[in-house]
mmCIF file of N, CA, C and O in Angstrom:
data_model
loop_
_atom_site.group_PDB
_atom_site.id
_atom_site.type_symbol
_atom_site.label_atom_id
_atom_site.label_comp_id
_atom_site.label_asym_id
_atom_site.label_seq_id
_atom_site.Cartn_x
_atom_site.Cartn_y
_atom_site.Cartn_z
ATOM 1 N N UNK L 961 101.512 76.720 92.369
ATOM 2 C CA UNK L 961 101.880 77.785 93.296
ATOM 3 C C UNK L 961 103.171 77.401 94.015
ATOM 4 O O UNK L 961 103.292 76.302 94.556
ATOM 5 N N UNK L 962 103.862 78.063 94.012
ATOM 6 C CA UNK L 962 105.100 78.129 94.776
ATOM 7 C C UNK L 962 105.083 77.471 96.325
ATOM 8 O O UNK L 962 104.059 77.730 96.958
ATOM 9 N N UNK L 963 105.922 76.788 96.895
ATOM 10 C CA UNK L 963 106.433 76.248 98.498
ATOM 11 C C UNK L 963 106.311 78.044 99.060
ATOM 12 O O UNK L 963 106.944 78.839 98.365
ATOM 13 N N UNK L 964 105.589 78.572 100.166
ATOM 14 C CA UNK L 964 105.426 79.359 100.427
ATOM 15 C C UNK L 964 106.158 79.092 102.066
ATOM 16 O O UNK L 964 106.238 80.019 102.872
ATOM 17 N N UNK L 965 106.687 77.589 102.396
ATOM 18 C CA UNK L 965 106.813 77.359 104.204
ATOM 19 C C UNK L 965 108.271 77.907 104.305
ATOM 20 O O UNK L 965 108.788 78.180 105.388
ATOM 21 N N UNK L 966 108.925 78.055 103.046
ATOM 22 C CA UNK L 966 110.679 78.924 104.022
ATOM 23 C C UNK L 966 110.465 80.350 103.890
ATOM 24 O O UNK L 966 111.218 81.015 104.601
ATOM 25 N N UNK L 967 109.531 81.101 103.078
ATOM 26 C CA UNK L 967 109.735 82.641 103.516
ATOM 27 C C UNK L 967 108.631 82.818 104.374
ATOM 28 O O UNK L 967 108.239 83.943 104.684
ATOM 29 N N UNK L 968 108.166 81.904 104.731
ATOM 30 C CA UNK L 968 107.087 82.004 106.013
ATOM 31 C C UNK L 968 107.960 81.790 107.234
ATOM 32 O O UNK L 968 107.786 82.379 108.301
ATOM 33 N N UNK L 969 108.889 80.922 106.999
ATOM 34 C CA UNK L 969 109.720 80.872 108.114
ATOM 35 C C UNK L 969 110.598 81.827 108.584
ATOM 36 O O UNK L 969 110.922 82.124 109.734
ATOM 37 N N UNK L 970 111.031 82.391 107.186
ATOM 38 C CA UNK L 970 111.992 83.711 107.419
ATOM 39 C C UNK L 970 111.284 84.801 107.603
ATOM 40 O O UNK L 970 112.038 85.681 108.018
ATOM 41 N N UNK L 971 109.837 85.299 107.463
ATOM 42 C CA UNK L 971 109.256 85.737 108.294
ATOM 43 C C UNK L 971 108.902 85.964 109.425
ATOM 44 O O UNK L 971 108.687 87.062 109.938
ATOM 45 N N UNK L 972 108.808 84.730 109.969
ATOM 46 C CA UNK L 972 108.171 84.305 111.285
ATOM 47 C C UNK L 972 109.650 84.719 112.115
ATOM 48 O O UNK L 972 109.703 85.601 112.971
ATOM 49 N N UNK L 973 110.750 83.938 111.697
ATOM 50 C CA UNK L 973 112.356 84.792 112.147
ATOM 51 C C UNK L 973 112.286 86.319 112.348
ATOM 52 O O UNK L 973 111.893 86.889 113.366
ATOM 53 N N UNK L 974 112.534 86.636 111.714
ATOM 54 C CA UNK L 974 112.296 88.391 111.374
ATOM 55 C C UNK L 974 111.224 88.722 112.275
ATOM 56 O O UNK L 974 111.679 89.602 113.006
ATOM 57 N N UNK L 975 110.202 88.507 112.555
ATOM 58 C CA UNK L 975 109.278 88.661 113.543
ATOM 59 C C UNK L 975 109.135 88.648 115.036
ATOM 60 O O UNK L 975 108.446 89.324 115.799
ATOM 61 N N UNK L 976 110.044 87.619 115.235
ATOM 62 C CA UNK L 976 110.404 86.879 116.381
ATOM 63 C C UNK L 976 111.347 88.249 117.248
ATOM 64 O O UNK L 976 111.233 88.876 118.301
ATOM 65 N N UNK L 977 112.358 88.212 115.983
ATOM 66 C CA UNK L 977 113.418 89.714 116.305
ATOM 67 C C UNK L 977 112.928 90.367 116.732
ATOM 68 O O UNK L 977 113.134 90.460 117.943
ATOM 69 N N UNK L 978 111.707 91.513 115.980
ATOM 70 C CA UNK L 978 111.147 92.237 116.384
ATOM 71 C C UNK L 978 109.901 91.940 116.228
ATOM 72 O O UNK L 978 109.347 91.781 115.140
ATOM 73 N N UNK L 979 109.272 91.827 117.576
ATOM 74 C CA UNK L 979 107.906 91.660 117.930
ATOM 75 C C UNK L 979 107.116 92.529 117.600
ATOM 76 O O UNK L 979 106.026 92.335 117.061
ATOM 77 N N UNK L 980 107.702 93.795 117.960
ATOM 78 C CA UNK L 980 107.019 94.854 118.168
ATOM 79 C C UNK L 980 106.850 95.709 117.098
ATOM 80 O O UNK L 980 106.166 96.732 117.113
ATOM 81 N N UNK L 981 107.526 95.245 116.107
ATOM 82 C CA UNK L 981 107.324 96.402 114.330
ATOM 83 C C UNK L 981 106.484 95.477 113.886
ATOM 84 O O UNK L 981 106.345 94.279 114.131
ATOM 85 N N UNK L 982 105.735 96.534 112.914
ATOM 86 C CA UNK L 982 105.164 95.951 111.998
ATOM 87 C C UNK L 982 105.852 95.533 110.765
ATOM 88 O O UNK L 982 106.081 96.405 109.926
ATOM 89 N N UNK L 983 106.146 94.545 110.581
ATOM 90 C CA UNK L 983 107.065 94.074 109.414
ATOM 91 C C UNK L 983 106.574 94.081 108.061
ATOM 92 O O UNK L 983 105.907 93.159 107.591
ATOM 93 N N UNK L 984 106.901 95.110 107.441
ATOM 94 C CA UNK L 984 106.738 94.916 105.557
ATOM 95 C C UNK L 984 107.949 93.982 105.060
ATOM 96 O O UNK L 984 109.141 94.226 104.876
ATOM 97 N N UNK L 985 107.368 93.103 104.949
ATOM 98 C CA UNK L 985 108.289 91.895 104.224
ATOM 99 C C UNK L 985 108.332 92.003 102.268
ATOM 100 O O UNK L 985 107.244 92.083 101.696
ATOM 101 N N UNK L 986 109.255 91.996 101.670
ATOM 102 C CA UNK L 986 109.108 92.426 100.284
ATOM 103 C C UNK L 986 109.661 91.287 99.953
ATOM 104 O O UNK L 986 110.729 90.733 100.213
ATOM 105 N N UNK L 987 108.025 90.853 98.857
ATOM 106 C CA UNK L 987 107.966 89.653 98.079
ATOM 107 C C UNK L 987 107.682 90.253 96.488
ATOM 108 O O UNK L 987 106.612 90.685 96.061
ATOM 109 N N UNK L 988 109.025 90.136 95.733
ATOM 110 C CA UNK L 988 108.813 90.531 94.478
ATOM 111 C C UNK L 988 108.444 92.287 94.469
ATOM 112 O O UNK L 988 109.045 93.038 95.237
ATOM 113 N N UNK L 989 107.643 92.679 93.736
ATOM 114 C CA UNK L 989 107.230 94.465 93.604
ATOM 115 C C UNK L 989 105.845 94.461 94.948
ATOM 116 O O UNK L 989 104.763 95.034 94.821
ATOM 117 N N UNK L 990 106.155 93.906 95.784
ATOM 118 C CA UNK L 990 105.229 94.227 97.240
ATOM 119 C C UNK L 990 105.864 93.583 98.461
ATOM 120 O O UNK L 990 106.350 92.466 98.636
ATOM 121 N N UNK L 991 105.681 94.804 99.370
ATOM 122 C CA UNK L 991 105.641 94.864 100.764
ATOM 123 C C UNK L 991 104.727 94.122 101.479
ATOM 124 O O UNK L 991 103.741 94.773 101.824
ATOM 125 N N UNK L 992 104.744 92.919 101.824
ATOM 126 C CA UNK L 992 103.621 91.990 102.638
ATOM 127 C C UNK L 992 103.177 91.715 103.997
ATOM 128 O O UNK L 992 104.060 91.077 104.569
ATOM 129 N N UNK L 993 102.597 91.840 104.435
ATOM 130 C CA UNK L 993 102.188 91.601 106.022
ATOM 131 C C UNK L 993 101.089 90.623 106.434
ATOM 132 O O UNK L 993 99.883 90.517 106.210
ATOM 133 N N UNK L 994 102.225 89.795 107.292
ATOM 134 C CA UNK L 994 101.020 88.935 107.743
ATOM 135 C C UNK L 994 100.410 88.401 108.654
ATOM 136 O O UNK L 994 100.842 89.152 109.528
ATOM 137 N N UNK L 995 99.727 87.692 109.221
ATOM 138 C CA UNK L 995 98.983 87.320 110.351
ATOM 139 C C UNK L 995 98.546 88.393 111.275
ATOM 140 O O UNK L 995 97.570 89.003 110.840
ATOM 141 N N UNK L 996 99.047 88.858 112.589
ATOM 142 C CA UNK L 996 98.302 89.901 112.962
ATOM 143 C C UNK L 996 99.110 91.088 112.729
ATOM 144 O O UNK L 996 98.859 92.046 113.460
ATOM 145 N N UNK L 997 100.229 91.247 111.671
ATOM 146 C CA UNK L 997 100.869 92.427 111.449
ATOM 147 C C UNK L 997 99.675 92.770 110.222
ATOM 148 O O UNK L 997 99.650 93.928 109.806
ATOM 149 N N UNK L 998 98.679 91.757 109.641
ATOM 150 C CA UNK L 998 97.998 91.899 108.333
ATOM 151 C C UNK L 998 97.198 92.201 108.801
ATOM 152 O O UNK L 998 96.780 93.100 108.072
ATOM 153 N N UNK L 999 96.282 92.082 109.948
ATOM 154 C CA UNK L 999 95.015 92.399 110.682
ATOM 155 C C UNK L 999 95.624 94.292 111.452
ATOM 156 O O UNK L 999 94.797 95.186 111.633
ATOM 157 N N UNK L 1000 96.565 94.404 111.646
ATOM 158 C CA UNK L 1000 96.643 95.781 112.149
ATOM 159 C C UNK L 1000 96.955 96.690 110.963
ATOM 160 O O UNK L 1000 96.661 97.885 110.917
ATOM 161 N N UNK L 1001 97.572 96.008 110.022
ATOM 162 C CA UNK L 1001 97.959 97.543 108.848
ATOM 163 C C UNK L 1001 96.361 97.491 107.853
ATOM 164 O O UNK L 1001 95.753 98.396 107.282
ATOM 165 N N UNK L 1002 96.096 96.114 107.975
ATOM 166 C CA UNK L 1002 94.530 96.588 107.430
ATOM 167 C C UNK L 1002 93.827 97.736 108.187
ATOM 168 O O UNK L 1002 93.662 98.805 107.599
ATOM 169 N N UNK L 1003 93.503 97.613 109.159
ATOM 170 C CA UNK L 1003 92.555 98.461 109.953
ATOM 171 C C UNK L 1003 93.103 99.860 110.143
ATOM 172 O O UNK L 1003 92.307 100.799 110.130
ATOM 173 N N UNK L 1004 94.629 100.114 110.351
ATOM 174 C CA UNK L 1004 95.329 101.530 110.528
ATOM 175 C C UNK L 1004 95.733 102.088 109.214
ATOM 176 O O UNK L 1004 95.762 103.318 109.264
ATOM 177 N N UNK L 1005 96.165 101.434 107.652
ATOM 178 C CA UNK L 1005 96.173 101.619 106.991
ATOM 179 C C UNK L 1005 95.412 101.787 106.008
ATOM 180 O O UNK L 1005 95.548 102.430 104.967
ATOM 181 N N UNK L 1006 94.289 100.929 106.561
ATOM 182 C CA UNK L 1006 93.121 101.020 105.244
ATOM 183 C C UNK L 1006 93.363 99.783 104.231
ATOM 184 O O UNK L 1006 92.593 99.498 103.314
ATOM 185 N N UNK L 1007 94.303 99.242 104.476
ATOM 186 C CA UNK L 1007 94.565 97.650 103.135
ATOM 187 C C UNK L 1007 93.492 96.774 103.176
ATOM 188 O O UNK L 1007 92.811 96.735 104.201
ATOM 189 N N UNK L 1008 93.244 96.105 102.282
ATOM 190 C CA UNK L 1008 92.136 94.892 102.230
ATOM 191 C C UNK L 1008 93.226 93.807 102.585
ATOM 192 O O UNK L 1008 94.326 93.380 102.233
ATOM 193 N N UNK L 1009 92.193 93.632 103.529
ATOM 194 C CA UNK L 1009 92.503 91.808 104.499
ATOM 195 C C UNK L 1009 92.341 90.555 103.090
ATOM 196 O O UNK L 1009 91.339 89.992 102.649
ATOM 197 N N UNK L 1010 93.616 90.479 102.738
ATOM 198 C CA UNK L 1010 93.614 88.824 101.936
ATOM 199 C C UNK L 1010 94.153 87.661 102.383
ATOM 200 O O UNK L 1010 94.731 87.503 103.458
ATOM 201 N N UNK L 1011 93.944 86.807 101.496
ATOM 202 C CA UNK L 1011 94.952 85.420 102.285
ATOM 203 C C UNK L 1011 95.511 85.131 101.203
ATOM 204 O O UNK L 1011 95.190 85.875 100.276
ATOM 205 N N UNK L 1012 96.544 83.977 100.855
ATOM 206 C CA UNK L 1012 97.197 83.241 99.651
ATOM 207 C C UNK L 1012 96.322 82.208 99.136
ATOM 208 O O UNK L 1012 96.516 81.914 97.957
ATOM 209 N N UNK L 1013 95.258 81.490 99.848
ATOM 210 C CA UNK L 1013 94.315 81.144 98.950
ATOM 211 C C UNK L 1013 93.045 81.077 99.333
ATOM 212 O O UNK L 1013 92.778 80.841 100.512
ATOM 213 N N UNK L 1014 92.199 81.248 98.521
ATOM 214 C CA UNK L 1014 90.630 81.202 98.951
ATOM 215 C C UNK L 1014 90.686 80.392 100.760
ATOM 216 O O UNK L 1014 91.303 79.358 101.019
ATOM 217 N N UNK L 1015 90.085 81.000 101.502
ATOM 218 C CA UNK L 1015 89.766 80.064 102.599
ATOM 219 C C UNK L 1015 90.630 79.896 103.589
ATOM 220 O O UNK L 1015 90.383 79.364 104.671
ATOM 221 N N UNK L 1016 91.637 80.342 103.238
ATOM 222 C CA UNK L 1016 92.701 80.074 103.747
ATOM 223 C C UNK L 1016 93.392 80.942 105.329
ATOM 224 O O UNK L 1016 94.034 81.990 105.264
ATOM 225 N N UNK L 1017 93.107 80.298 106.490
ATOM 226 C CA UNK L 1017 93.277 81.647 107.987
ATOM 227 C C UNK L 1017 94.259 82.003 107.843
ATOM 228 O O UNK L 1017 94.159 82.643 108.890
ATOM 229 N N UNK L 1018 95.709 82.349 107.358
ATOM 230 C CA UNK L 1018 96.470 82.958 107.485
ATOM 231 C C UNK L 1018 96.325 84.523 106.749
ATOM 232 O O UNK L 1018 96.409 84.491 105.522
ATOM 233 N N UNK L 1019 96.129 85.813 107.339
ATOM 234 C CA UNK L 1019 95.584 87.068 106.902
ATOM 235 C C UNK L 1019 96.975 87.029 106.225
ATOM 236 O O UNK L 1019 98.074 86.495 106.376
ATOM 237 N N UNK L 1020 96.282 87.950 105.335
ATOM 238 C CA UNK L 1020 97.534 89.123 104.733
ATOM 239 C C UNK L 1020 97.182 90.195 104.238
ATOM 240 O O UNK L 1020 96.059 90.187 103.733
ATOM 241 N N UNK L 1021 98.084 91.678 104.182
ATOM 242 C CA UNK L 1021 97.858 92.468 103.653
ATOM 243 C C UNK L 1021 98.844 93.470 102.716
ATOM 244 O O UNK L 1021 99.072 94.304 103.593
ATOM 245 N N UNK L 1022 99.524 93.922 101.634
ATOM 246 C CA UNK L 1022 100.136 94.023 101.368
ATOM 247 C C UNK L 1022 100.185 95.839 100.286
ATOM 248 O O UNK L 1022 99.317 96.343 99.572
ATOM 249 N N UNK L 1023 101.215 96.196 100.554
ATOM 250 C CA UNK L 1023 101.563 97.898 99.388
ATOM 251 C C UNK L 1023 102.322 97.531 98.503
ATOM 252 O O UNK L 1023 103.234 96.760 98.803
ATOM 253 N N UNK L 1024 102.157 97.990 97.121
ATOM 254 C CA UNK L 1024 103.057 98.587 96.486
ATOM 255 C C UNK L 1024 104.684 98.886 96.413
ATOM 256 O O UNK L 1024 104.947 100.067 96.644
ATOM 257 N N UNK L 1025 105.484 98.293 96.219
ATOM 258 C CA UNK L 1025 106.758 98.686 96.430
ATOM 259 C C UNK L 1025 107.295 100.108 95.894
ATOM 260 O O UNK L 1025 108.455 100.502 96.020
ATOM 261 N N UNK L 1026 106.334 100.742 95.326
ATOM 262 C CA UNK L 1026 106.194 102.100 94.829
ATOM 263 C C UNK L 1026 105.743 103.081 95.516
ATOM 264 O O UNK L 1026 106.151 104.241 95.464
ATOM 265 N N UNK L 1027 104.594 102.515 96.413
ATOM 266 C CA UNK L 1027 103.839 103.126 97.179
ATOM 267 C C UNK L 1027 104.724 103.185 98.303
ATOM 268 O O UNK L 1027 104.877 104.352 98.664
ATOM 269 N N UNK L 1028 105.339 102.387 98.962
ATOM 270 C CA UNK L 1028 105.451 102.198 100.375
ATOM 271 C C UNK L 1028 105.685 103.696 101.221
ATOM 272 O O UNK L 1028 105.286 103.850 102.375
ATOM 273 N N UNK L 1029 106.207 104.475 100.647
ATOM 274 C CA UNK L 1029 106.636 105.564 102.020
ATOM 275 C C UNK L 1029 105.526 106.406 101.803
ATOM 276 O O UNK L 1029 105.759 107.451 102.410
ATOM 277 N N UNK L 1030 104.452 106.464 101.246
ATOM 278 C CA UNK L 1030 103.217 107.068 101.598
ATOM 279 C C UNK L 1030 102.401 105.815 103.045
ATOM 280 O O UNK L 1030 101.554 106.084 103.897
ATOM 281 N N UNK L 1031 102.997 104.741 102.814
ATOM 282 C CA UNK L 1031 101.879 103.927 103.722
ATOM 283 C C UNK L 1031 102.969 104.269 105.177
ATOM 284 O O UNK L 1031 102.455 104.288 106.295
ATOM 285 N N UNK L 1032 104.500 104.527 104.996
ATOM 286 C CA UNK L 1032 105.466 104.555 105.942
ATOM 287 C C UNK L 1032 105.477 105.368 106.477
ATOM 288 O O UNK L 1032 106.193 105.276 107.475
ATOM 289 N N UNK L 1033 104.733 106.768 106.271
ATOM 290 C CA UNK L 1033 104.119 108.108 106.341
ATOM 291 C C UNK L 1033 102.626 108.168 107.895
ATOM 292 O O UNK L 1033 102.253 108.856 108.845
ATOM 293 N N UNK L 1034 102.364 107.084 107.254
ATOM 294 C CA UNK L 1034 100.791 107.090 108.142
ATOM 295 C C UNK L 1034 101.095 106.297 108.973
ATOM 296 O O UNK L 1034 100.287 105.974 109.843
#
């Protein structure tokens, strides 16, 4: 599996910026969200709560890069 700690970092950057959006971060053909941006688009969007590996506390939840302006919609 891939070093996942610099686009976590450039996440966490981007985040920092704006606190207050919910950030779709696009990894490859998906829009990703995580920690408690993954715990709120689950519950307002309807996404299933995952993580990157079994067990693992960091939430995530993620669309479609096809999908997205139906989820950008709601």
């Amino acid at each position: 599996m891939a070093d996942l700690t610099p686009m976590m970092a450039q996440y966490r950057s981007a985040k920092a910026r704006h606190p207050e959006a919910l950030l779709f971060f696009r990894m490859g053909d998906f829009y990703e969200m995580f920690e408690e941006d993954a715990k709120t688009a689950s519950r307002v969007l309807g996404l299933t709560l995952t993580s990157r590996e079994q067990g693992e506390p960091d939430p995530m939840a993620g669309v479609p890069v096809r999908a997205v302006d139906t989820y950008l919609r709601r």
